[in-house]
Coordinates of C-alpha atoms and ligand atoms in Angstrom, one line a residue:
M1 CA -24.8 -26.9 33.5
K2 CA -23.2 -30.1 32.8
I3 CA -22.6 -30.5 29.0
G4 CA -22.7 -33.6 27.5
H5 CA -21.0 -34.7 24.6
K6 CA -24.0 -34.3 22.1
K7 CA -24.6 -30.9 23.0
L8 CA -21.0 -30.1 22.8
R9 CA -21.0 -31.3 19.2
Q10 CA -24.0 -28.9 18.7
L11 CA -22.5 -25.9 20.1
Y12 CA -19.3 -26.5 18.1
S13 CA -21.3 -26.9 14.7
A14 CA -23.4 -24.1 15.6
F15 CA -20.9 -21.7 16.5
F16 CA -18.8 -22.3 13.3
N17 CA -21.9 -22.1 11.0
E18 CA -22.6 -19.0 12.1
L19 CA -19.0 -17.7 11.4
D20 CA -19.6 -18.9 7.9
H21 CA -17.4 -21.9 8.0
A22 CA -18.3 -25.1 6.0
Q23 CA -18.4 -28.5 7.8
V24 CA -16.2 -30.9 6.3
P25 CA -16.9 -34.8 6.7
P26 CA -14.2 -36.5 8.8
S27 CA -12.0 -38.6 7.0
H28 CA -11.6 -42.5 7.6
L29 CA -10.3 -43.6 10.4
V30 CA -8.1 -46.0 8.5
P31 CA -6.7 -43.8 5.6
Q32 CA -7.5 -45.3 2.3
D33 CA -4.4 -44.1 -0.3
D34 CA -1.9 -43.3 2.4
P35 CA 1.0 -45.7 3.1
T36 CA 2.5 -43.3 5.4
T37 CA 0.2 -43.8 8.7
L38 CA -1.9 -47.1 9.9
F39 CA -4.7 -44.2 11.3
T40 CA -5.8 -41.3 11.3
G41 CA -4.5 -39.1 14.3
S42 CA -5.0 -35.4 13.9
G43 CA -8.0 -33.5 12.2
M44 CA -5.4 -31.8 9.7
Q45 CA -4.5 -34.8 8.3
Q46 CA -6.8 -34.6 5.5
F47 CA -6.1 -30.8 4.7
V48 CA -2.1 -31.2 4.1
P49 CA -2.9 -30.6 0.6
N50 CA -5.0 -27.5 1.3
L51 CA -2.1 -25.7 4.3
L52 CA 0.1 -26.2 1.5
G53 CA -1.5 -24.5 -1.0
V54 CA -4.3 -26.5 -2.8
A55 CA -7.8 -25.1 -2.8
H56 CA -10.5 -26.8 -0.7
P57 CA -13.5 -27.3 -2.5
L58 CA -15.5 -26.6 0.5
G59 CA -13.7 -22.7 0.6
D60 CA -11.0 -21.6 3.2
K61 CA -13.1 -21.8 6.3
L62 CA -13.6 -25.0 7.6
F63 CA -14.2 -27.2 10.8
D64 CA -15.1 -30.6 11.5
I65 CA -15.2 -33.3 14.1
Q66 CA -12.7 -36.0 13.5
P67 CA -12.3 -39.4 15.0
C68 CA -8.4 -40.1 15.8
V69 CA -6.5 -43.0 17.1
R70 CA -3.0 -42.3 18.6
V71 CA -1.5 -45.3 19.0
Q72 CA 1.9 -43.9 20.2
D73 CA 0.1 -43.0 23.4
I74 CA -0.9 -46.9 24.3
E75 CA 1.6 -46.6 27.4
E76 CA 0.1 -43.3 28.5
V77 CA -3.2 -44.6 28.9
G78 CA -4.4 -45.5 32.3
D79 CA -3.8 -41.9 33.8
N80 CA -7.2 -39.2 34.1
R81 CA -6.6 -37.8 30.5
H82 CA -4.9 -40.3 27.9
D83 CA -6.8 -42.4 25.5
T84 CA -6.0 -44.0 22.3
F85 CA -9.1 -43.1 20.6
F86 CA -10.2 -39.4 20.7
E87 CA -12.2 -37.0 18.7
M88 CA -10.6 -34.1 17.4
M89 CA -12.7 -30.7 17.1
G90 CA -11.0 -28.3 14.8
N91 CA -11.3 -25.4 12.5
W92 CA -9.3 -24.1 10.0
S93 CA -8.8 -20.7 8.1
L94 CA -6.7 -21.3 4.5
G95 CA -5.6 -18.0 4.1
D96 CA -8.5 -16.1 5.5
Y97 CA -8.2 -15.1 9.0
F98 CA -5.0 -15.4 11.1
K99 CA -4.1 -15.3 14.9
K100 CA -6.2 -12.2 16.1
E101 CA -9.1 -13.8 15.0
Q102 CA -8.6 -17.5 15.7
L103 CA -7.4 -16.6 19.6
R104 CA -10.8 -14.7 19.9
N105 CA -12.8 -17.4 18.5
F106 CA -11.7 -20.0 20.6
F107 CA -11.8 -18.0 23.8
T108 CA -15.7 -17.1 22.8
F109 CA -16.3 -20.3 22.4
L110 CA -14.8 -21.6 25.8
T111 CA -16.3 -18.6 27.8
H112 CA -19.3 -17.7 26.3
T113 CA -22.5 -18.6 28.2
E114 CA -25.0 -19.6 25.5
K115 CA -22.9 -19.9 22.4
G116 CA -20.1 -21.8 24.1
L117 CA -19.4 -24.0 27.0
G118 CA -19.4 -20.9 29.6
I119 CA -15.8 -21.7 31.4
D120 CA -14.8 -19.2 33.7
P121 CA -12.0 -17.4 32.1
N122 CA -10.3 -17.5 35.5
R123 CA -9.6 -21.1 34.7
L124 CA -7.9 -20.5 31.3
Y125 CA -3.7 -20.3 31.0
V126 CA -2.2 -19.8 27.6
T127 CA 1.5 -20.5 26.1
V128 CA 2.8 -18.8 23.4
F129 CA 6.2 -19.6 21.1
E130 CA 9.1 -17.9 22.5
G131 CA 11.1 -17.6 18.9
N132 CA 14.1 -19.3 18.1
D133 CA 16.7 -18.3 15.5
Q134 CA 14.3 -18.7 12.7
V135 CA 11.1 -17.6 13.8
A136 CA 10.8 -14.7 15.8
R137 CA 8.6 -14.8 19.3
D138 CA 5.1 -14.5 18.7
E139 CA 4.3 -11.0 19.9
V140 CA 0.9 -11.0 18.2
S141 CA -0.6 -13.8 20.2
I142 CA 0.8 -12.2 23.4
E143 CA -1.0 -8.9 22.6
T144 CA -4.2 -10.6 21.5
W145 CA -4.2 -12.9 24.7
K146 CA -3.7 -9.7 26.7
T147 CA -6.4 -7.9 25.0
L148 CA -9.0 -10.9 25.6
F149 CA -8.4 -11.4 29.4
D150 CA -8.2 -7.8 29.6
E151 CA -12.0 -7.6 28.4
V152 CA -13.2 -9.8 31.0
G153 CA -11.0 -8.0 34.0
I154 CA -8.3 -10.2 33.8
K155 CA -5.0 -8.7 33.8
A156 CA -2.7 -11.4 32.0
E157 CA 0.8 -11.3 32.5
V158 CA 3.8 -12.9 30.6
G159 CA 5.3 -15.5 32.4
D160 CA 2.3 -15.9 34.3
R161 CA -1.0 -16.5 32.7
I162 CA 0.7 -16.2 29.4
R163 CA 3.7 -18.4 29.3
M164 CA 6.2 -18.8 26.6
Y165 CA 7.7 -22.0 25.7
P166 CA 10.4 -23.1 22.9
A167 CA 9.4 -25.1 20.0
N168 CA 9.6 -28.6 21.8
K169 CA 6.0 -27.2 23.2
N170 CA 4.8 -24.7 21.2
W171 CA 5.5 -25.7 17.6
W172 CA 3.2 -28.2 15.8
S173 CA 4.0 -30.1 13.1
R174 CA 3.0 -34.0 12.2
A175 CA 6.8 -34.3 12.9
G176 CA 7.1 -32.5 15.7
E177 CA 9.8 -30.0 16.3
P178 CA 11.2 -27.8 13.2
D179 CA 14.3 -30.0 13.4
K180 CA 12.6 -33.2 13.0
M181 CA 10.7 -32.2 10.1
P182 CA 10.9 -33.6 6.8
A183 CA 12.0 -31.6 3.9
G184 CA 7.8 -30.7 2.4
E185 CA 6.5 -30.9 5.7
P186 CA 4.2 -27.8 7.0
G187 CA 4.3 -26.4 10.3
G188 CA 4.3 -23.7 12.6
P189 CA 4.2 -22.1 15.7
D190 CA 1.3 -22.5 18.2
S191 CA -0.5 -21.1 20.9
E192 CA -2.3 -23.6 23.5
V193 CA -5.0 -23.1 25.9
F194 CA -5.2 -24.7 29.3
Y195 CA -7.8 -25.3 32.2
K196 CA -7.0 -25.2 35.5
F197 CA -8.4 -27.3 37.9
D198 CA -8.4 -26.9 41.8
G199 CA -6.1 -28.9 43.8
E200 CA -2.2 -28.9 45.0
H201 CA 0.9 -28.8 42.9
D202 CA 2.5 -32.2 43.3
P203 CA 6.2 -31.2 44.0
A204 CA 7.1 -34.6 42.2
F205 CA 6.8 -33.2 39.2
G206 CA 9.4 -29.8 39.8
K207 CA 9.5 -26.8 41.9
E208 CA 6.9 -24.7 40.2
C209 CA 3.5 -25.6 38.8
H210 CA 2.9 -24.3 35.4
Q211 CA 0.8 -24.8 31.8
N212 CA 3.0 -27.4 30.9
C213 CA 3.5 -29.2 34.4
D214 CA 2.5 -32.4 34.1
C215 CA 1.1 -32.8 37.8
G216 CA -2.5 -32.8 36.5
L217 CA -3.6 -29.2 37.9
F218 CA -3.0 -28.1 34.1
L219 CA -5.0 -29.8 31.2
E220 CA -4.5 -28.8 27.4
I221 CA -7.7 -28.2 25.7
G222 CA -7.0 -26.5 22.5
N223 CA -4.1 -25.9 20.3
S224 CA -4.1 -23.2 17.6
V225 CA -1.4 -24.0 15.0
F226 CA -0.5 -20.8 12.6
M227 CA 0.7 -23.2 10.0
M228 CA 2.8 -20.6 7.8
Y229 CA 6.2 -22.5 7.1
K230 CA 7.1 -25.3 5.1
K231 CA 10.5 -26.9 5.5
V232 CA 12.9 -26.9 2.6
S233 CA 15.4 -29.3 1.8
D234 CA 18.7 -27.2 2.8
G235 CA 16.9 -27.3 6.4
T236 CA 15.6 -23.7 6.7
F237 CA 11.9 -22.7 6.5
E238 CA 9.8 -21.3 3.4
E239 CA 6.6 -19.2 3.9
L240 CA 3.7 -21.2 2.4
P241 CA 1.4 -19.3 -0.2
K242 CA -0.9 -18.5 2.6
K243 CA -1.3 -17.9 6.4
N244 CA -3.3 -20.8 7.6
V245 CA -4.9 -21.6 10.9
D246 CA -4.8 -25.1 12.1
F247 CA -7.1 -25.7 15.6
G248 CA -7.5 -28.9 17.4
G249 CA -9.4 -29.2 20.7
G250 CA -9.9 -32.8 22.3
L251 CA -13.4 -33.6 22.2
E252 CA -13.2 -35.7 25.7
R253 CA -10.9 -32.7 27.4
L254 CA -13.3 -29.6 26.5
L255 CA -15.9 -32.0 28.2
A256 CA -13.5 -32.6 30.9
A257 CA -12.9 -28.7 31.2
A258 CA -16.4 -27.9 31.0
Q259 CA -17.5 -30.1 33.9
N260 CA -14.5 -28.9 36.0
D261 CA -13.4 -32.5 36.3
P262 CA -10.0 -33.6 35.5
D263 CA -10.9 -36.9 34.4
I264 CA -11.8 -37.7 31.2
F265 CA -13.3 -41.2 32.1
N266 CA -16.0 -39.6 34.1
T267 CA -17.5 -37.7 30.8
D268 CA -20.5 -39.3 29.2
V269 CA -18.2 -40.7 26.2
F270 CA -17.0 -43.0 28.9
S271 CA -19.0 -43.1 32.1
T272 CA -21.7 -45.6 30.8
I273 CA -18.9 -47.9 29.0
M274 CA -17.1 -47.4 32.4
K275 CA -20.1 -48.8 34.4
A276 CA -20.5 -52.0 32.0
V277 CA -16.1 -52.8 32.9
E278 CA -17.0 -52.2 36.7
K279 CA -19.7 -55.0 36.1
A280 CA -17.2 -57.4 34.2
T281 CA -14.4 -56.8 36.3
N282 CA -16.3 -56.8 39.8
H283 CA -14.5 -53.6 40.9
S284 CA -15.5 -50.2 41.4
Y285 CA -14.1 -46.9 39.8
D286 CA -14.3 -45.1 43.0
V287 CA -10.9 -47.4 44.4
E288 CA -8.0 -45.2 43.4
T289 CA -5.8 -48.8 42.8
C290 CA -8.4 -50.0 40.2
K291 CA -8.2 -47.1 38.3
P292 CA -5.9 -47.7 35.9
A293 CA -6.8 -51.0 34.7
L294 CA -10.5 -50.1 34.5
R295 CA -9.2 -47.0 32.4
I296 CA -7.2 -49.1 30.2
I297 CA -9.8 -51.5 29.4
T298 CA -12.5 -48.8 28.7
D299 CA -10.5 -47.0 26.3
H300 CA -9.0 -50.0 24.5
L301 CA -12.4 -51.9 24.1
K302 CA -13.7 -48.5 22.5
T303 CA -10.7 -48.0 20.3
A304 CA -10.9 -51.8 19.2
V305 CA -14.6 -51.2 18.1
F306 CA -13.6 -47.9 16.0
I307 CA -10.9 -49.8 14.3
I308 CA -13.3 -52.8 13.7
K309 CA -16.1 -50.8 12.5
N310 CA -13.7 -49.6 9.8
G311 CA -13.3 -53.1 8.6
V312 CA -10.3 -54.4 10.3
T313 CA -9.9 -57.7 11.9
P314 CA -7.1 -59.0 14.1
S315 CA -4.1 -60.2 12.6
N316 CA -0.7 -59.7 13.1
K317 CA 0.3 -57.0 10.8
E318 CA -0.5 -53.2 10.4
Q319 CA -4.1 -51.8 11.5
G320 CA -4.8 -55.8 12.5
Y321 CA -2.1 -56.0 14.5
V322 CA -2.8 -52.8 16.5
L323 CA -6.3 -54.2 17.2
R324 CA -5.1 -57.3 18.2
R325 CA -2.8 -55.8 20.4
L326 CA -5.6 -53.5 22.1
L327 CA -8.0 -56.6 22.6
R328 CA -5.3 -58.5 24.4
R329 CA -4.4 -56.0 26.6
A330 CA -7.7 -55.1 27.6
L331 CA -8.2 -58.7 28.3
V332 CA -5.1 -59.1 30.3
K333 CA -6.4 -56.4 32.2
M334 CA -9.4 -57.7 32.9
R335 CA -7.9 -61.0 34.1
A336 CA -5.7 -59.0 36.3
L337 CA -8.8 -57.7 38.2
N338 CA -11.1 -60.4 37.7
K339 CA -9.2 -64.1 37.0
N340 CA -12.8 -65.6 36.3
Y341 CA -14.4 -62.4 34.8
S342 CA -17.4 -64.1 32.4
I343 CA -16.7 -64.0 28.6
D344 CA -20.5 -63.4 28.3
S345 CA -19.7 -59.6 30.0
I346 CA -17.8 -58.4 27.5
E347 CA -20.8 -57.8 25.2
P348 CA -22.8 -55.3 27.3
I349 CA -19.0 -53.6 26.8
I350 CA -19.4 -53.2 23.2
E351 CA -23.1 -52.7 23.3
E352 CA -22.5 -49.5 25.2
V353 CA -19.7 -48.3 23.2
L354 CA -22.2 -48.3 20.4
K355 CA -24.8 -46.7 22.3
T356 CA -22.6 -43.8 23.5
Y357 CA -22.2 -42.8 19.8
D358 CA -25.4 -44.3 18.3
D359 CA -26.4 -42.3 15.6
I360 CA -23.1 -40.6 15.2
Y361 CA -21.0 -43.4 14.2
F362 CA -22.9 -46.3 14.7
E363 CA -26.3 -47.7 14.5
T364 CA -26.4 -50.0 17.9
T365 CA -28.4 -53.1 16.6
K366 CA -26.9 -53.5 13.4
D367 CA -23.3 -52.7 14.2
L368 CA -23.6 -55.1 17.4
K369 CA -24.2 -58.0 15.2
E370 CA -20.9 -57.2 12.9
I371 CA -18.6 -55.9 15.6
L372 CA -19.1 -58.4 18.2
P373 CA -18.3 -61.9 16.7
V374 CA -15.0 -60.0 15.6
V375 CA -14.3 -59.4 19.2
M376 CA -15.4 -62.6 20.4
D377 CA -13.2 -64.7 18.1
E378 CA -10.4 -63.0 19.1
V379 CA -11.2 -63.3 22.9
A380 CA -11.4 -67.5 22.2
K381 CA -8.1 -67.3 20.3
F382 CA -6.7 -65.1 23.2
Q383 CA -8.0 -67.5 25.7
K384 CA -6.3 -70.7 24.3
T385 CA -3.1 -68.9 23.8
L386 CA -3.6 -67.4 27.1
E387 CA -3.7 -70.8 28.8
R388 CA -0.9 -73.0 26.7
G389 CA 1.2 -69.7 27.3
L390 CA 0.8 -69.2 30.8
K391 CA 1.4 -73.0 31.7
E392 CA 4.6 -72.7 29.5
L393 CA 5.5 -69.4 31.6
D394 CA 4.9 -71.0 34.9
T395 CA 8.0 -73.8 34.0
L396 CA 10.1 -71.0 33.4
K397 CA 12.4 -69.6 36.2
S398 CA 13.3 -66.5 34.3
V399 CA 12.6 -65.4 30.9
D400 CA 14.8 -63.8 28.6
A401 CA 14.3 -61.8 25.2
K402 CA 14.8 -64.9 23.0
Q403 CA 12.1 -66.8 25.1
A404 CA 9.9 -64.0 25.0
F405 CA 10.0 -63.5 21.3
D406 CA 9.2 -67.3 20.8
L407 CA 6.4 -66.8 23.3
Y408 CA 5.3 -64.4 20.8
Q409 CA 5.8 -66.3 17.7
T410 CA 4.1 -69.4 19.6
Y411 CA 1.1 -68.2 21.2
G412 CA 1.0 -64.4 19.6
F413 CA 1.8 -62.9 23.1
P414 CA 2.2 -59.4 22.0
F415 CA 5.6 -58.2 23.9
E416 CA 4.0 -55.9 26.5
I417 CA 1.4 -58.5 27.4
T418 CA 4.4 -60.8 28.2
Q419 CA 6.0 -58.0 30.0
E420 CA 3.0 -57.5 31.9
L421 CA 2.7 -61.4 33.0
L422 CA 6.3 -61.7 33.7
A423 CA 5.9 -58.6 35.9
E424 CA 2.8 -60.3 37.8
K425 CA 5.7 -62.8 38.8
G426 CA 8.4 -60.2 39.3
I427 CA 10.3 -60.4 36.3
H428 CA 11.6 -57.7 34.1
L429 CA 12.3 -57.8 30.7
S430 CA 13.5 -55.0 29.0
Q431 CA 12.1 -53.7 25.6
E432 CA 15.5 -53.0 24.2
D433 CA 16.5 -56.5 24.3
Y434 CA 13.1 -58.0 23.1
D435 CA 13.8 -55.4 20.2
K436 CA 17.1 -56.5 19.4
E437 CA 15.6 -59.9 19.4
F438 CA 12.9 -58.7 17.3
A439 CA 14.9 -57.1 14.4
S440 CA 17.1 -60.1 14.0
H441 CA 13.8 -62.1 12.5
K442 CA 13.3 -59.4 10.4
E443 CA 9.4 -59.4 10.9
K444 CA 9.1 -57.1 8.0
S445 CA 5.4 -56.4 8.9
R446 CA 5.2 -55.8 12.0
S447 CA 8.1 -53.7 12.2
S448 CA 7.0 -51.4 9.4
A449 CA 4.2 -50.9 11.5
D450 CA 5.9 -49.9 14.3
Q451 CA 7.2 -47.7 12.2
K452 CA 4.0 -46.0 11.4
F453 CA 2.7 -46.2 15.2
K454 CA 5.2 -43.1 15.4
G455 CA 2.7 -41.2 13.3
G456 CA 1.6 -40.1 9.8
L457 CA 4.3 -38.4 8.0
A458 CA 4.2 -36.1 5.0
D459 CA 6.8 -38.8 3.4
K460 CA 4.0 -39.3 0.4
S461 CA 6.8 -40.8 -1.7
E462 CA 6.9 -40.2 -5.3
Q463 CA 6.4 -43.5 -6.2
T464 CA 2.9 -43.6 -4.0
V465 CA 1.8 -41.2 -5.9
K466 CA 2.3 -42.5 -9.3
Y467 CA 1.0 -45.8 -7.9
H468 CA -2.0 -43.5 -7.1
T469 CA -2.7 -42.4 -10.6
A470 CA -1.8 -45.8 -12.1
T471 CA -4.9 -47.1 -10.0
H472 CA -7.1 -44.7 -11.3
L473 CA -5.9 -46.1 -15.1
I474 CA -6.5 -49.6 -13.7
H475 CA -10.0 -48.7 -12.5
Q476 CA -10.8 -47.3 -16.2
A477 CA -9.1 -49.5 -17.9
L478 CA -11.3 -52.8 -15.8
F479 CA -14.3 -50.7 -17.2
D480 CA -13.1 -50.7 -20.9
V481 CA -12.5 -54.4 -20.4
M482 CA -15.1 -56.0 -18.2
G483 CA -17.9 -53.5 -18.8
N484 CA -20.0 -51.3 -16.5
S485 CA -20.4 -53.8 -13.6
V486 CA -17.1 -52.8 -12.3
R487 CA -17.2 -51.3 -8.9
Q488 CA -14.3 -50.5 -6.8
E489 CA -14.3 -51.9 -3.4
G490 CA -10.9 -51.0 -2.1
S491 CA -7.6 -49.6 -2.9
N492 CA -4.3 -50.0 -0.8
I493 CA -0.9 -48.4 -1.9
T494 CA 2.5 -48.9 -0.5
A495 CA 6.1 -47.6 -1.5
V496 CA 6.5 -50.9 -3.4
R497 CA 3.0 -51.9 -4.8
L498 CA -0.5 -51.1 -5.6
R499 CA -3.7 -53.1 -4.4
F500 CA -6.9 -52.9 -5.9
D501 CA -9.8 -55.0 -4.7
F502 CA -13.4 -54.6 -7.3
Y503 CA -16.6 -56.3 -7.9
C504 CA -17.2 -57.4 -11.3
A505 CA -20.3 -59.5 -12.5
A506 CA -18.4 -62.3 -14.3
K507 CA -14.8 -63.1 -13.5
P508 CA -12.0 -61.3 -15.9
T509 CA -9.8 -64.0 -17.3
E510 CA -6.0 -64.3 -17.6
E511 CA -6.4 -62.7 -20.8
D512 CA -8.9 -60.0 -19.3
I513 CA -6.2 -59.0 -17.0
K514 CA -3.3 -59.0 -19.4
K515 CA -5.7 -56.4 -21.8
V516 CA -6.1 -54.4 -19.0
E517 CA -2.2 -54.1 -18.3
T518 CA -1.8 -53.4 -21.8
I519 CA -4.0 -50.4 -21.8
V520 CA -3.1 -49.0 -18.8
N521 CA 0.6 -49.1 -20.3
S522 CA -0.6 -47.6 -23.6
H523 CA -2.1 -44.7 -21.6
I524 CA 1.2 -44.2 -19.9
T525 CA 3.0 -44.0 -23.3
S526 CA 0.7 -41.8 -24.5
A527 CA 1.8 -39.2 -22.0
L528 CA -1.5 -37.6 -21.1
P529 CA -1.8 -34.8 -18.8
V530 CA -3.5 -35.2 -15.3
G531 CA -5.7 -32.3 -13.5
F532 CA -8.5 -31.6 -11.3
K533 CA -11.4 -29.7 -10.8
I534 CA -13.3 -28.7 -7.8
M535 CA -17.3 -28.8 -8.3
P536 CA -20.7 -29.3 -6.9
K537 CA -21.4 -32.9 -6.7
E538 CA -24.1 -33.4 -8.8
E539 CA -22.2 -31.7 -11.6
A540 CA -19.6 -34.4 -11.1
Q541 CA -22.3 -37.1 -11.4
T542 CA -23.5 -35.6 -14.4
L543 CA -20.0 -35.7 -16.1
G544 CA -19.8 -39.5 -15.3
A545 CA -16.8 -39.3 -12.8
R546 CA -16.6 -42.5 -10.7
S547 CA -16.8 -42.6 -6.8
F548 CA -16.2 -44.6 -4.4
F549 CA -19.4 -46.1 -3.2
K550 CA -18.5 -46.5 0.5
E551 CA -17.4 -43.0 0.7
K552 CA -19.4 -40.3 2.1
Y553 CA -18.7 -37.0 -0.3
P554 CA -19.5 -33.2 0.8
D555 CA -21.8 -31.0 -1.6
Q556 CA -18.5 -29.9 -3.3
V557 CA -15.9 -32.2 -4.5
K558 CA -12.6 -33.0 -6.4
V559 CA -12.4 -34.8 -9.2
Y560 CA -9.4 -36.0 -10.9
F561 CA -9.3 -36.4 -14.4
I562 CA -7.0 -38.2 -17.0
G563 CA -6.5 -37.0 -20.8
A564 CA -8.1 -34.0 -21.2
D565 CA -8.0 -29.9 -19.9
E566 CA -10.6 -28.3 -17.7
D567 CA -12.7 -27.6 -20.9
T568 CA -12.9 -30.7 -22.1
I569 CA -13.4 -32.8 -19.3
R570 CA -16.3 -34.5 -20.3
E571 CA -14.4 -36.2 -22.9
A572 CA -11.5 -37.3 -20.3
Y573 CA -10.2 -40.7 -20.3
S574 CA -10.5 -41.2 -16.7
K575 CA -12.5 -39.3 -14.1
E576 CA -12.5 -39.9 -10.5
F577 CA -13.8 -38.3 -7.1
C578 CA -10.6 -38.1 -5.4
G579 CA -8.5 -35.8 -3.0
G580 CA -5.2 -36.5 -4.6
P581 CA -2.0 -35.9 -5.1
H582 CA -1.1 -37.4 -8.7
V583 CA 1.4 -37.3 -11.1
A584 CA 1.0 -34.1 -13.5
N585 CA 1.5 -36.4 -16.3
T586 CA 0.8 -40.2 -16.9
S587 CA 4.2 -40.9 -18.5
E588 CA 6.0 -40.1 -15.0
I589 CA 4.3 -43.6 -13.9
G590 CA 6.8 -45.7 -15.8
K591 CA 5.6 -49.7 -16.6
I592 CA 3.2 -50.8 -14.7
E593 CA 3.2 -55.1 -14.3
I594 CA -0.1 -56.8 -12.9
E595 CA 1.4 -59.2 -10.9
R596 CA -1.0 -61.2 -9.1
F597 CA -4.9 -61.4 -9.6
K598 CA -7.0 -63.7 -7.6
K599 CA -10.5 -63.8 -6.1
I600 CA -11.2 -62.7 -2.9
G601 CA -15.1 -63.4 -2.6
S602 CA -18.0 -63.9 -4.2
N603 CA -18.0 -61.9 -7.4
M604 CA -14.8 -60.0 -5.7
F605 CA -11.4 -59.6 -7.0
R606 CA -8.1 -58.3 -6.2
I607 CA -5.2 -57.0 -8.2
Y608 CA -1.6 -56.4 -6.9
A609 CA 0.6 -54.3 -9.8
K610 CA 4.1 -53.1 -9.4
Ligands
LIG1 N1 -3.0 -30.2 14.2 C1 -2.9 -29.6 15.6 C2 -3.2 -30.6 16.5 O1 -3.3 -31.9 16.3 C3 -4.3 -28.7 15.7 O2 -5.2 -29.3 14.9 O3 -3.1 -30.4 17.6

């Protein structure tokens, strides 16, 4: 049976519903109040506080399907298994079940012919943490795998079907290996499952084939992380209050395994988009040499659509820069395959992306109207730039890092595009030299974005937490001064400032803004306690807790309140639906200054404060 992505989603939900897991809505692809990462890159990101010990409003057993973008993988796209946008199917136990149950559940989901994917267990190979000087070899996982395989008549030996690896392979945290984890970051040993496809080992990748060999025979399809440690400042590990499970498996890869076809681009989350790309470029996906470029175009345009849907437009910084880079890279590849590709052929590709996920993340007709103009605007800009830039490139015999940087500044040519265009002319440009050039130009916004390409880290600095609580105070103070028409439209916090966007029926005057600032500071000096309570959504609404209208909330929500305790929460000065974190007392914030106030649209305003 060929399982499509819609069927896979249904099976996954039904499987975990039966196991009494609550379904959690995915978090935003573009994190709202987290300056440490540009995009949500793993399913566990929204559960970090819960893994560290905070109760989750929906209970201790959870699952979701989380859209993720990992831009750090951009260079890898082109082979049969890497993509920049993917969906992570995840399940969590917050101190409820642990290793034995987790491994059994996932094994059942993979192999069961009705409740699961019906994969032949002979195809499955696993890996387990071999231990280090701080954390012992994971004997429980070894024994569990032996039992599970034994039950289906397979004798699983350590060193073969069960393979042991060190921390660089079988330890997971957002920062990677134990040594790379900052203090406060949760992590733990993990156990991965691999699917083995038919074929011969390619000796170019090493003498012997094994689970983590990159020759393409093995594909990792799921990772059960046993999150039970927290890094502490002296570099050692402390046990978390609970032994948690954090599981994640890529939807695209699970589909590939279910179809016994190693190419994720043959699954139905890519195949129809690929058809439109074949048409636009006039090249067939059956031709081996065209595959990398066709995959890059398909992947990048899909990712771009998801990013645009989240409100981002192309620019030269942060998420906007990533979007620009993805679109431009896709266009360069289009051009490489077909110099005369028609601009009109882009629309069907975008439409196929929307149709693929219609009813899941998009409403095709409505979204096409909003997303297409953003894409086409960038296409037009890039066309112009490209023509001018190419002319200039043609006049140059060789190009050094400085000239490449000028091309970036003048024409907006992202480095890798300059590099690719030069490669067509047989000129090599090193990233290192270019980076040096870049550094000397102190392009702060972009280089800070580059930092964040490396993936979101726990580094919720104390300052960002303070700004987060200050944002709640500003929100309430705006109501105090401007009345009930105020509605939060967005918020963005970095380590150096907070930004708050809101709607208001009347334009606040300078005096109004001054008043808001005074009110906020008086609540800071009053040293009000900050707390939270988990409650049903209706109860929170009845209490008058403010929510963010753009957000979908689950049935159980967390409400942060300022200036009351749990019993007097109704009287609290501020009450908001919010995941946190926050300071414990407003006095920790220090003084707040509203530095800038401006109109950003009709009845829309923006505040910057420090
Ligand atoms: N956090 C783990 C991962 O991203 C499992 O969900 O692989």
